[in-house]
mmCIF file with all atom_site columns, C-alpha atoms in Angstrom:
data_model
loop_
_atom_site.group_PDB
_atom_site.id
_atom_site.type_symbol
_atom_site.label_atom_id
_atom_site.label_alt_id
_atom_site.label_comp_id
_atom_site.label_asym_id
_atom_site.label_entity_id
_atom_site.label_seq_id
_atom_site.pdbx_PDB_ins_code
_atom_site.Cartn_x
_atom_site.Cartn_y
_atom_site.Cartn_z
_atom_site.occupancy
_atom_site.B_iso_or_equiv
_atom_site.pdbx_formal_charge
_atom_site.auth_seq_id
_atom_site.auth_comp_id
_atom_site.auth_asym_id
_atom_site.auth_atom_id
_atom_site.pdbx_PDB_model_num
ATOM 1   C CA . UNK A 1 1   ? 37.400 36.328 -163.146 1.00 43.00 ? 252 UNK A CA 1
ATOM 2   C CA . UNK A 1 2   ? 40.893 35.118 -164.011 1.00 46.00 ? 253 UNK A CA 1
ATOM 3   C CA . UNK A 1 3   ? 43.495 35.191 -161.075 1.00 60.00 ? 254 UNK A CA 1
ATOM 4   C CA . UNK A 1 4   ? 46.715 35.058 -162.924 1.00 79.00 ? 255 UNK A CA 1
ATOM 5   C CA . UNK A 1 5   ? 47.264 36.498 -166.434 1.00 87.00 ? 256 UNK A CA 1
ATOM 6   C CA . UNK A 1 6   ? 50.604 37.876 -167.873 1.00 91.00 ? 257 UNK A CA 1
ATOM 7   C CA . UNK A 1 7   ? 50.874 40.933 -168.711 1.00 93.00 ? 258 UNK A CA 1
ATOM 8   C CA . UNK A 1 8   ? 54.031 42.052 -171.170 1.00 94.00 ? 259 UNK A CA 1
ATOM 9   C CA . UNK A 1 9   ? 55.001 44.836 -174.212 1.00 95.00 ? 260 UNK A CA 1
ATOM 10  C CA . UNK A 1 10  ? 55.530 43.778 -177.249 1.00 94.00 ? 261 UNK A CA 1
ATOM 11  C CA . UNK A 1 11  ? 58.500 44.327 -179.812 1.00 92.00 ? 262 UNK A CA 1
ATOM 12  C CA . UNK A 1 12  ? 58.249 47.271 -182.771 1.00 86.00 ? 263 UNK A CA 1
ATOM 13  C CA . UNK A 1 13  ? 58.296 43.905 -185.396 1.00 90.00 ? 264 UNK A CA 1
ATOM 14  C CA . UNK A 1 14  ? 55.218 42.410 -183.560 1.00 91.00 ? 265 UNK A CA 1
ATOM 15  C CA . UNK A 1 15  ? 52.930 45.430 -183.160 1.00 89.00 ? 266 UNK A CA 1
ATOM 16  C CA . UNK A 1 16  ? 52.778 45.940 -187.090 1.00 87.00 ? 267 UNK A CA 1
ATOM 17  C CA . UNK A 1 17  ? 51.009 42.799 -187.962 1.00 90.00 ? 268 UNK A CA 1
ATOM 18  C CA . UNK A 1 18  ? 48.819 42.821 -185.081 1.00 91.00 ? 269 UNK A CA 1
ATOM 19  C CA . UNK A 1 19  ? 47.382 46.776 -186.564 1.00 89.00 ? 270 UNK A CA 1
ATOM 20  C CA . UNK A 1 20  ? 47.323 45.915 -189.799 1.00 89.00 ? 271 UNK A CA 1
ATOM 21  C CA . UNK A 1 21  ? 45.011 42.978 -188.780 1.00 90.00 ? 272 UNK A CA 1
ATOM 22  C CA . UNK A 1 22  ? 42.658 45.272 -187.067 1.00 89.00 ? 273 UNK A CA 1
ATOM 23  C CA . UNK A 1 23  ? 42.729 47.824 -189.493 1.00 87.00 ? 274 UNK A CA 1
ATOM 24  C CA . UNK A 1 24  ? 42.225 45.423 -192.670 1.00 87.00 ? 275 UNK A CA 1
ATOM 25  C CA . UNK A 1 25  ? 39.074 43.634 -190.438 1.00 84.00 ? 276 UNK A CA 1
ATOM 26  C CA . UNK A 1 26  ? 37.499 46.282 -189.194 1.00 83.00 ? 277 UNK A CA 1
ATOM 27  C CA . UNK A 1 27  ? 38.223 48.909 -192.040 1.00 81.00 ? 278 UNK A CA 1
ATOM 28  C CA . UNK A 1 28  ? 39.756 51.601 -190.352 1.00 83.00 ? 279 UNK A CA 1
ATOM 29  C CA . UNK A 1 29  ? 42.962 53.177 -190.384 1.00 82.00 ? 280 UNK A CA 1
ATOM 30  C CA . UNK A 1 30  ? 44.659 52.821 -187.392 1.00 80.00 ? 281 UNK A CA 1
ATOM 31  C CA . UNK A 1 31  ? 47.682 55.790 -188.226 1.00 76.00 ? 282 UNK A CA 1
ATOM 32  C CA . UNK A 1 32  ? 44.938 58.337 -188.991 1.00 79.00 ? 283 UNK A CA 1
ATOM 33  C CA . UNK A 1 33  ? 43.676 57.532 -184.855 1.00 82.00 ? 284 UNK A CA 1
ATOM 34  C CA . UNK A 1 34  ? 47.273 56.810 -183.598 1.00 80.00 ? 285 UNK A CA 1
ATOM 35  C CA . UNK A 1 35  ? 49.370 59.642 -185.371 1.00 76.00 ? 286 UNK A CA 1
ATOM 36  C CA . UNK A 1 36  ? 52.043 59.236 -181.963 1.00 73.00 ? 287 UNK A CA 1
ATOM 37  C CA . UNK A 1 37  ? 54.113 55.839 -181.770 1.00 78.00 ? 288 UNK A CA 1
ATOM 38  C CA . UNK A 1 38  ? 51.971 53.536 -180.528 1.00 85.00 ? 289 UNK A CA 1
ATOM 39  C CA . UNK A 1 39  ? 53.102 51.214 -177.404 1.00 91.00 ? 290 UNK A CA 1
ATOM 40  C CA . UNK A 1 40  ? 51.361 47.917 -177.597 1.00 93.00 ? 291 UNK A CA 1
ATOM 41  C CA . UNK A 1 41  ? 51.103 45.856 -174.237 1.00 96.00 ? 292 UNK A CA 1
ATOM 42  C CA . UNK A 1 42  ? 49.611 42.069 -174.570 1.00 96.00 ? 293 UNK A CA 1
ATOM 43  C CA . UNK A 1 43  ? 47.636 41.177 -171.110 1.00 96.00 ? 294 UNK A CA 1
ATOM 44  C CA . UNK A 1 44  ? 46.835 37.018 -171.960 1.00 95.00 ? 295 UNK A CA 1
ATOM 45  C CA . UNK A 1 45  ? 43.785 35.484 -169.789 1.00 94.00 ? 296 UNK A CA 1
ATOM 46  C CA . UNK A 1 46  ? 42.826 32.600 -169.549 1.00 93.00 ? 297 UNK A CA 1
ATOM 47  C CA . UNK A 1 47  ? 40.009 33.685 -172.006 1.00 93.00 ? 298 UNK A CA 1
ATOM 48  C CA . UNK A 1 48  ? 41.192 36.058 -174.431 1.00 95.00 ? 299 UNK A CA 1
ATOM 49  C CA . UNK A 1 49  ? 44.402 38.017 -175.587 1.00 96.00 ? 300 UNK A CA 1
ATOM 50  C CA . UNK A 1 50  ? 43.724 41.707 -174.510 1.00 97.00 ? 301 UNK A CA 1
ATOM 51  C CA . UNK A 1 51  ? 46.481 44.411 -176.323 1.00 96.00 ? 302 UNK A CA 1
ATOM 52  C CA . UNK A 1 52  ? 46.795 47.768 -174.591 1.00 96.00 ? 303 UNK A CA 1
ATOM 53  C CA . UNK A 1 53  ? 47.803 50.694 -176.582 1.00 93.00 ? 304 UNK A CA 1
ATOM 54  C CA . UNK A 1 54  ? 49.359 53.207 -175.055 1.00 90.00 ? 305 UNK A CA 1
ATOM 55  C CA . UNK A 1 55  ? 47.909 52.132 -171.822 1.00 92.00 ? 306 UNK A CA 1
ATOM 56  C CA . UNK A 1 56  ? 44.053 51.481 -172.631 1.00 93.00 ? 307 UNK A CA 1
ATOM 57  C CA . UNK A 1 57  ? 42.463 48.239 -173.210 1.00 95.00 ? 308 UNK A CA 1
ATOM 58  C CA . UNK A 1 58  ? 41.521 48.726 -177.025 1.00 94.00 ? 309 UNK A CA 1
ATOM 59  C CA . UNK A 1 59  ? 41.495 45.734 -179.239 1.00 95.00 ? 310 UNK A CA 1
ATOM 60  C CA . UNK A 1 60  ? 41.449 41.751 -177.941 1.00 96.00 ? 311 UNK A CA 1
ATOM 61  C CA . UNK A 1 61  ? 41.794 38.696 -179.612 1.00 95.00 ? 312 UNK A CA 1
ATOM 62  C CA . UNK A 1 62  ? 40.009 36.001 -179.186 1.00 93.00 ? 313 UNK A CA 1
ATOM 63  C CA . UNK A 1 63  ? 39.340 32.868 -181.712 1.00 90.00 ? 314 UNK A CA 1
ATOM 64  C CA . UNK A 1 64  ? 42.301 33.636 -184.007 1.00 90.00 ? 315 UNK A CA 1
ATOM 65  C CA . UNK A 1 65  ? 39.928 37.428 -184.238 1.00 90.00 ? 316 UNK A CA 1
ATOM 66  C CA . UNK A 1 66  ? 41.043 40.964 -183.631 1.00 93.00 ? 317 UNK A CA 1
ATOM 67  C CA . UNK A 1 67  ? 38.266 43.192 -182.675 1.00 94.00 ? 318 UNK A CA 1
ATOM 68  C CA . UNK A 1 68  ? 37.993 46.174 -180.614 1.00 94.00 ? 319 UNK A CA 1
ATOM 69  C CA . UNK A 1 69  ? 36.860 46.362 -177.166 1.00 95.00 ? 320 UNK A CA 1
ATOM 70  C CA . UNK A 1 70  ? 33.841 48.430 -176.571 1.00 95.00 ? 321 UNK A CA 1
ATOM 71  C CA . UNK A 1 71  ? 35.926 51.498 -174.967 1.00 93.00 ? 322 UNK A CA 1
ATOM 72  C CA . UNK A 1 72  ? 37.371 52.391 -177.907 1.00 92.00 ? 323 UNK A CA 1
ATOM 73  C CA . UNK A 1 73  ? 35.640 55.452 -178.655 1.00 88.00 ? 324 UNK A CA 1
ATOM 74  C CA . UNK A 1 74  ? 37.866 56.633 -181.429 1.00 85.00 ? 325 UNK A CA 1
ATOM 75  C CA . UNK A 1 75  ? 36.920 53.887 -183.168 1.00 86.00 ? 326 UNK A CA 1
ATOM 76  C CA . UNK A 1 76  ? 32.951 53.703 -182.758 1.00 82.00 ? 327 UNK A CA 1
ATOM 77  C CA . UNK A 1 77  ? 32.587 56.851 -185.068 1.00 81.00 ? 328 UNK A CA 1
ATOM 78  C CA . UNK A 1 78  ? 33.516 54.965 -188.257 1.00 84.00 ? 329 UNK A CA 1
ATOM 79  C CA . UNK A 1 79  ? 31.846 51.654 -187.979 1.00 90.00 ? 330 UNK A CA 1
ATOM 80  C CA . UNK A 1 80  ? 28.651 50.714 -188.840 1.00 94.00 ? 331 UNK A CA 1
ATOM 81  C CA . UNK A 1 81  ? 25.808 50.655 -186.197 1.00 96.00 ? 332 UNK A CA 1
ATOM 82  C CA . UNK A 1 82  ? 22.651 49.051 -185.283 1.00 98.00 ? 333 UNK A CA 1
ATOM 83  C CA . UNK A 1 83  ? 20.326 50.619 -183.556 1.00 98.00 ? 334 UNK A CA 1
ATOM 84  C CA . UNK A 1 84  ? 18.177 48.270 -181.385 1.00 98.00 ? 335 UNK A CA 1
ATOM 85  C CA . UNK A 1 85  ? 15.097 49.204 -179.116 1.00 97.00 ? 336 UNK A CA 1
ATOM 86  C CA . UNK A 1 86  ? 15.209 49.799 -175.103 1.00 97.00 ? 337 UNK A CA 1
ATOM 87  C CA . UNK A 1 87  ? 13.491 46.370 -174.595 1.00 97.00 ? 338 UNK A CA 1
ATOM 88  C CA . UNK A 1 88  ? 15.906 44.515 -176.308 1.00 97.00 ? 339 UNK A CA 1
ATOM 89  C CA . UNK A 1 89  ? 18.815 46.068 -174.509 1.00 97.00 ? 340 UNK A CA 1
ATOM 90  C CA . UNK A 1 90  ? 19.025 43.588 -171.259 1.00 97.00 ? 341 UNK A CA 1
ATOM 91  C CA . UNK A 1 91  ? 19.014 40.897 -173.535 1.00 97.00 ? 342 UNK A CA 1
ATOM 92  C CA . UNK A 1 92  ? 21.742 41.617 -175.732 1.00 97.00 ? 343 UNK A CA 1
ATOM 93  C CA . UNK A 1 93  ? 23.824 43.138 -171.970 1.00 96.00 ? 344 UNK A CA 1
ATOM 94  C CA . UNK A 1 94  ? 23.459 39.269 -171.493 1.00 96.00 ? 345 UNK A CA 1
ATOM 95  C CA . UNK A 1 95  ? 25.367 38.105 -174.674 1.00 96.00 ? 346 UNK A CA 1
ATOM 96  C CA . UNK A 1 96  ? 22.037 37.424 -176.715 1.00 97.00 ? 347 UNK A CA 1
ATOM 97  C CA . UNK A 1 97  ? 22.034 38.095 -180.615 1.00 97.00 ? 348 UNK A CA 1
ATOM 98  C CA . UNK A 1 98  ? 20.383 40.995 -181.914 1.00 98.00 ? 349 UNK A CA 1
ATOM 99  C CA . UNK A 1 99  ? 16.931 39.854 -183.615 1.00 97.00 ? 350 UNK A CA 1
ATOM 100 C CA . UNK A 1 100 ? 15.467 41.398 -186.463 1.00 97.00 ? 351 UNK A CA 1
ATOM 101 C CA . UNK A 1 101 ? 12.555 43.093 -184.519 1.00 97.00 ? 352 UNK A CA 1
ATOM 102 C CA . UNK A 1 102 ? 14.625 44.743 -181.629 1.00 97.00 ? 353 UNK A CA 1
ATOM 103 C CA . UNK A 1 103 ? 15.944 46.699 -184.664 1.00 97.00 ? 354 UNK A CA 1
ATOM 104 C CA . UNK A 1 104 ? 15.025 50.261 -185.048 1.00 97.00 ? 355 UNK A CA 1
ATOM 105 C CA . UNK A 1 105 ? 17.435 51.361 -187.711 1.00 97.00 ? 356 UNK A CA 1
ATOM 106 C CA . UNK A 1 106 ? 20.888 50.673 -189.331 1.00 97.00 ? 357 UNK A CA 1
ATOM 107 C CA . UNK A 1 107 ? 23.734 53.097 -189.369 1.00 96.00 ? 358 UNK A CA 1
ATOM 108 C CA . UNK A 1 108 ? 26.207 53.410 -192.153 1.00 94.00 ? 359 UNK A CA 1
ATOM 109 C CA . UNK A 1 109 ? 27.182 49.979 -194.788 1.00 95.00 ? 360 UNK A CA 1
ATOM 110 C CA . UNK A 1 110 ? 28.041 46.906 -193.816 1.00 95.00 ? 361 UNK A CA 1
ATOM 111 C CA . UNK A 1 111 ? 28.930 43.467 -195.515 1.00 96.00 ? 362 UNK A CA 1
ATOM 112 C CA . UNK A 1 112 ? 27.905 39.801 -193.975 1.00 96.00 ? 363 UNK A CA 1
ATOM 113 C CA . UNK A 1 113 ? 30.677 38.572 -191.667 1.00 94.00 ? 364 UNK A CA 1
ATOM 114 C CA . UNK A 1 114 ? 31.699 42.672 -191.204 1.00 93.00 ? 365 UNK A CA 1
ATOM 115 C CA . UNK A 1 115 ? 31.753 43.262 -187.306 1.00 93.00 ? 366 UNK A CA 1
ATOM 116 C CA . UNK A 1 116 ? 29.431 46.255 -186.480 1.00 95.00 ? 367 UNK A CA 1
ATOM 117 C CA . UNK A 1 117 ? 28.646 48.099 -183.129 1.00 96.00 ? 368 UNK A CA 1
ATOM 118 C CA . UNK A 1 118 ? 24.844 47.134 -181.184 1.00 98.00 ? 369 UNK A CA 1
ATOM 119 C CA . UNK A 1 119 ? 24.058 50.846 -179.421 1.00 97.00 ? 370 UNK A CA 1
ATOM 120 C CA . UNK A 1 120 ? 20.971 51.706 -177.888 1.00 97.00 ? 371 UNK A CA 1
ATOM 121 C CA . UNK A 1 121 ? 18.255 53.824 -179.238 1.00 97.00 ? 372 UNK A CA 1
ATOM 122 C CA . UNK A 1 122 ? 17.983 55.945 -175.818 1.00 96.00 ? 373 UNK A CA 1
ATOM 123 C CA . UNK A 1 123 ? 21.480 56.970 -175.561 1.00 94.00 ? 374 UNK A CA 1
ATOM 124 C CA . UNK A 1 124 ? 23.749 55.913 -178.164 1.00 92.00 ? 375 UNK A CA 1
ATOM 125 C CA . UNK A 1 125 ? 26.254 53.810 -176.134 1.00 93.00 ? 376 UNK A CA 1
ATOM 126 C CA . UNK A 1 126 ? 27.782 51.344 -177.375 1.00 95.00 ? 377 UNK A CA 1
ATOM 127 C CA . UNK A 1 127 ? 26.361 47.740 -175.632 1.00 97.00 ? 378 UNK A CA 1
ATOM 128 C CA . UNK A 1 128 ? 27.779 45.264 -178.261 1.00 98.00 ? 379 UNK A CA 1
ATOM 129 C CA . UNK A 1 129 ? 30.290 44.061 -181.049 1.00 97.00 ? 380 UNK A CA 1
ATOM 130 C CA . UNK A 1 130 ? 28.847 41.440 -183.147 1.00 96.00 ? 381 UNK A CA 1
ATOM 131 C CA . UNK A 1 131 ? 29.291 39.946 -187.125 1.00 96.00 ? 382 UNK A CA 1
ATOM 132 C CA . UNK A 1 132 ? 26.675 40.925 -189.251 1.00 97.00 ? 383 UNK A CA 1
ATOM 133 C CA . UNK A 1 133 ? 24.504 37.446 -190.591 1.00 97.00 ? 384 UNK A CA 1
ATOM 134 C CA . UNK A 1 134 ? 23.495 39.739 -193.843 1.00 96.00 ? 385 UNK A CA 1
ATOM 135 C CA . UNK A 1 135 ? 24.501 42.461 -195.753 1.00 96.00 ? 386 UNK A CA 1
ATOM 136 C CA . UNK A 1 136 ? 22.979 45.534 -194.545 1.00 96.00 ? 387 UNK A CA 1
ATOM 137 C CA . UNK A 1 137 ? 20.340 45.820 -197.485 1.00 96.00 ? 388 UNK A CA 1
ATOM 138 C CA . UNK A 1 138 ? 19.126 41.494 -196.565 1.00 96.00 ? 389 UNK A CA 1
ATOM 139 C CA . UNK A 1 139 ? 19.019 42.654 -192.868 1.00 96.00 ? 390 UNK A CA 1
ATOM 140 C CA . UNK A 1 140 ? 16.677 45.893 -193.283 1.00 96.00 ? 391 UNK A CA 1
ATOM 141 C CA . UNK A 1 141 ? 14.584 43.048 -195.219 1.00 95.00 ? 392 UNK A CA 1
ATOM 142 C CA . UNK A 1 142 ? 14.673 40.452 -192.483 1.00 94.00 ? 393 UNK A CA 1
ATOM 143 C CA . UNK A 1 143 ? 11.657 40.275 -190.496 1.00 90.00 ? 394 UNK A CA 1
ATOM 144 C CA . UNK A 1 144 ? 12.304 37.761 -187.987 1.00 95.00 ? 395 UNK A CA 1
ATOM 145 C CA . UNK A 1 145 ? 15.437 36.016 -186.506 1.00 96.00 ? 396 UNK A CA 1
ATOM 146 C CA . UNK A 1 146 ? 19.099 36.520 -185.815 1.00 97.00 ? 397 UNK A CA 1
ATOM 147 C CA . UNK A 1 147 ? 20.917 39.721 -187.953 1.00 98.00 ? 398 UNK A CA 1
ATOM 148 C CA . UNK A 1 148 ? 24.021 39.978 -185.549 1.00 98.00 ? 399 UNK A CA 1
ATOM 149 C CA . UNK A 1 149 ? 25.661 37.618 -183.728 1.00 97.00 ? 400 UNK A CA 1
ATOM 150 C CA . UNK A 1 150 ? 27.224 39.105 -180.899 1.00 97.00 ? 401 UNK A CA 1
ATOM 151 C CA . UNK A 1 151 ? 30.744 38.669 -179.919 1.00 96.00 ? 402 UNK A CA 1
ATOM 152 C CA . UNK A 1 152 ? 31.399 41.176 -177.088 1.00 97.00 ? 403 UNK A CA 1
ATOM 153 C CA . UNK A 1 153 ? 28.710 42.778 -174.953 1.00 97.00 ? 404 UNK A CA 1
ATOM 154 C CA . UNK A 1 154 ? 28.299 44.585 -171.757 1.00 96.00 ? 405 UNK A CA 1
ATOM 155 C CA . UNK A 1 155 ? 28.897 42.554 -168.667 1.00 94.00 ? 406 UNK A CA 1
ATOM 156 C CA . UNK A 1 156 ? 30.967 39.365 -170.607 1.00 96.00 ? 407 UNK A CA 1
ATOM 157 C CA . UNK A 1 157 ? 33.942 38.443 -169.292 1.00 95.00 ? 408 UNK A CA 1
ATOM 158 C CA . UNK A 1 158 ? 36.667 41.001 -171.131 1.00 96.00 ? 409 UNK A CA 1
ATOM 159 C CA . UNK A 1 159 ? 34.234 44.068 -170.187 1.00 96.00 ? 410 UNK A CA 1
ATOM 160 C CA . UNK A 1 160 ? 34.297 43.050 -166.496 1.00 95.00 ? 411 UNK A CA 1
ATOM 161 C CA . UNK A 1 161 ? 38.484 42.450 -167.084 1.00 94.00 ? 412 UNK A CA 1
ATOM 162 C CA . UNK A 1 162 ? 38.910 46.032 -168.349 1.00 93.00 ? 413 UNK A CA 1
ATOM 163 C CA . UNK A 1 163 ? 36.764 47.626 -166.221 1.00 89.00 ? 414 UNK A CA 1
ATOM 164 C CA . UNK A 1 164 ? 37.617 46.430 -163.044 1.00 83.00 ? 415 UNK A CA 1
ATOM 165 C CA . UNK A 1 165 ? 40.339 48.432 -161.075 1.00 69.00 ? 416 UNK A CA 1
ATOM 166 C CA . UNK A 1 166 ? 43.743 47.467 -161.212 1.00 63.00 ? 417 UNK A CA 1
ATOM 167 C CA . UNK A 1 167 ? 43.540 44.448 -163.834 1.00 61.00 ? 418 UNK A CA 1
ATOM 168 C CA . UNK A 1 168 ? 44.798 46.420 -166.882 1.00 59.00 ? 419 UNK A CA 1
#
């Protein structure tokens, strides 16, 4: 866990790029969740840029990559999903990718390189971002080995920065 990070708003001329970004990557428009101004705070750790809008931890950057965290609910509704078993759960919690037989089902349309959510079959939450390896039609085909690569899980390092009291 990082000890020092800045923490700073940003300018009206810098928040524009950094949403149109998000919403040209991830395929969602961001004025149709945000219909109030929308006050963008950068918090930079050592590991990743996190951006706060209007005071929750929504999006981060990391690799020259916007993506959202996985507490942005208003978000989750409109991307794709993959649904993966119970017993693959504590291994994707622990940053592993999502194999082709922990699958139980896709959710909406996705391209290769798209970034969809991993939620579990149980309960629906949300326990991973990752890039699709396939399109969604070559990964309900795929019988064996990696379809997502995961990017953001449960438990990494920006989930424990965002959820611990007091950082954000």
């Amino acid at each position: 866990m990082p000890k020092k990070y800045q923490r700073h708003f940003l300018k009206a001329k810098e928040v524009k790029p950094i949403l149109s970004e998000a919403s040209e990557k991830l395929k969602v428009d961001f004025n149709q969740i945000f219909k109030n101004k929308v006050e963008l705070e950068l918090v930079e750790t050592d590991f990743a840029e996190i951006f706060l809008i209007n005071g929750k931890p929504l999006l981060f950057r990391i690799e020259g990559k916007i993506l959202p965290t996985l507490v942005f609910n208003e978000i989750s509704a409109s991307m794709s999903k993959v649904v993966v078993d119970m017993g693959a759960v504590p291994y994707v919690c622990n940053g592993a990718s999502v194999m082709a037989p922990g699958i139980v089902r896709f959710e909406g349309e996705f391209e290769k390189g798209d970034f969809v959510l991993v939620v579990d079959e149980k309960h629906g939450k949300a326990i991973a971002l990752g890039e699709a390896a396939y399109d969604v039609d070559a990964a309900r085909k795929a019988g064996k080995g990696v379809v997502i690569q995961t990017v953001h899980f449960v438990g990494d390092k920006i989930w424990n920065f965002i959820k611990k009291p007091n950082s954000t």
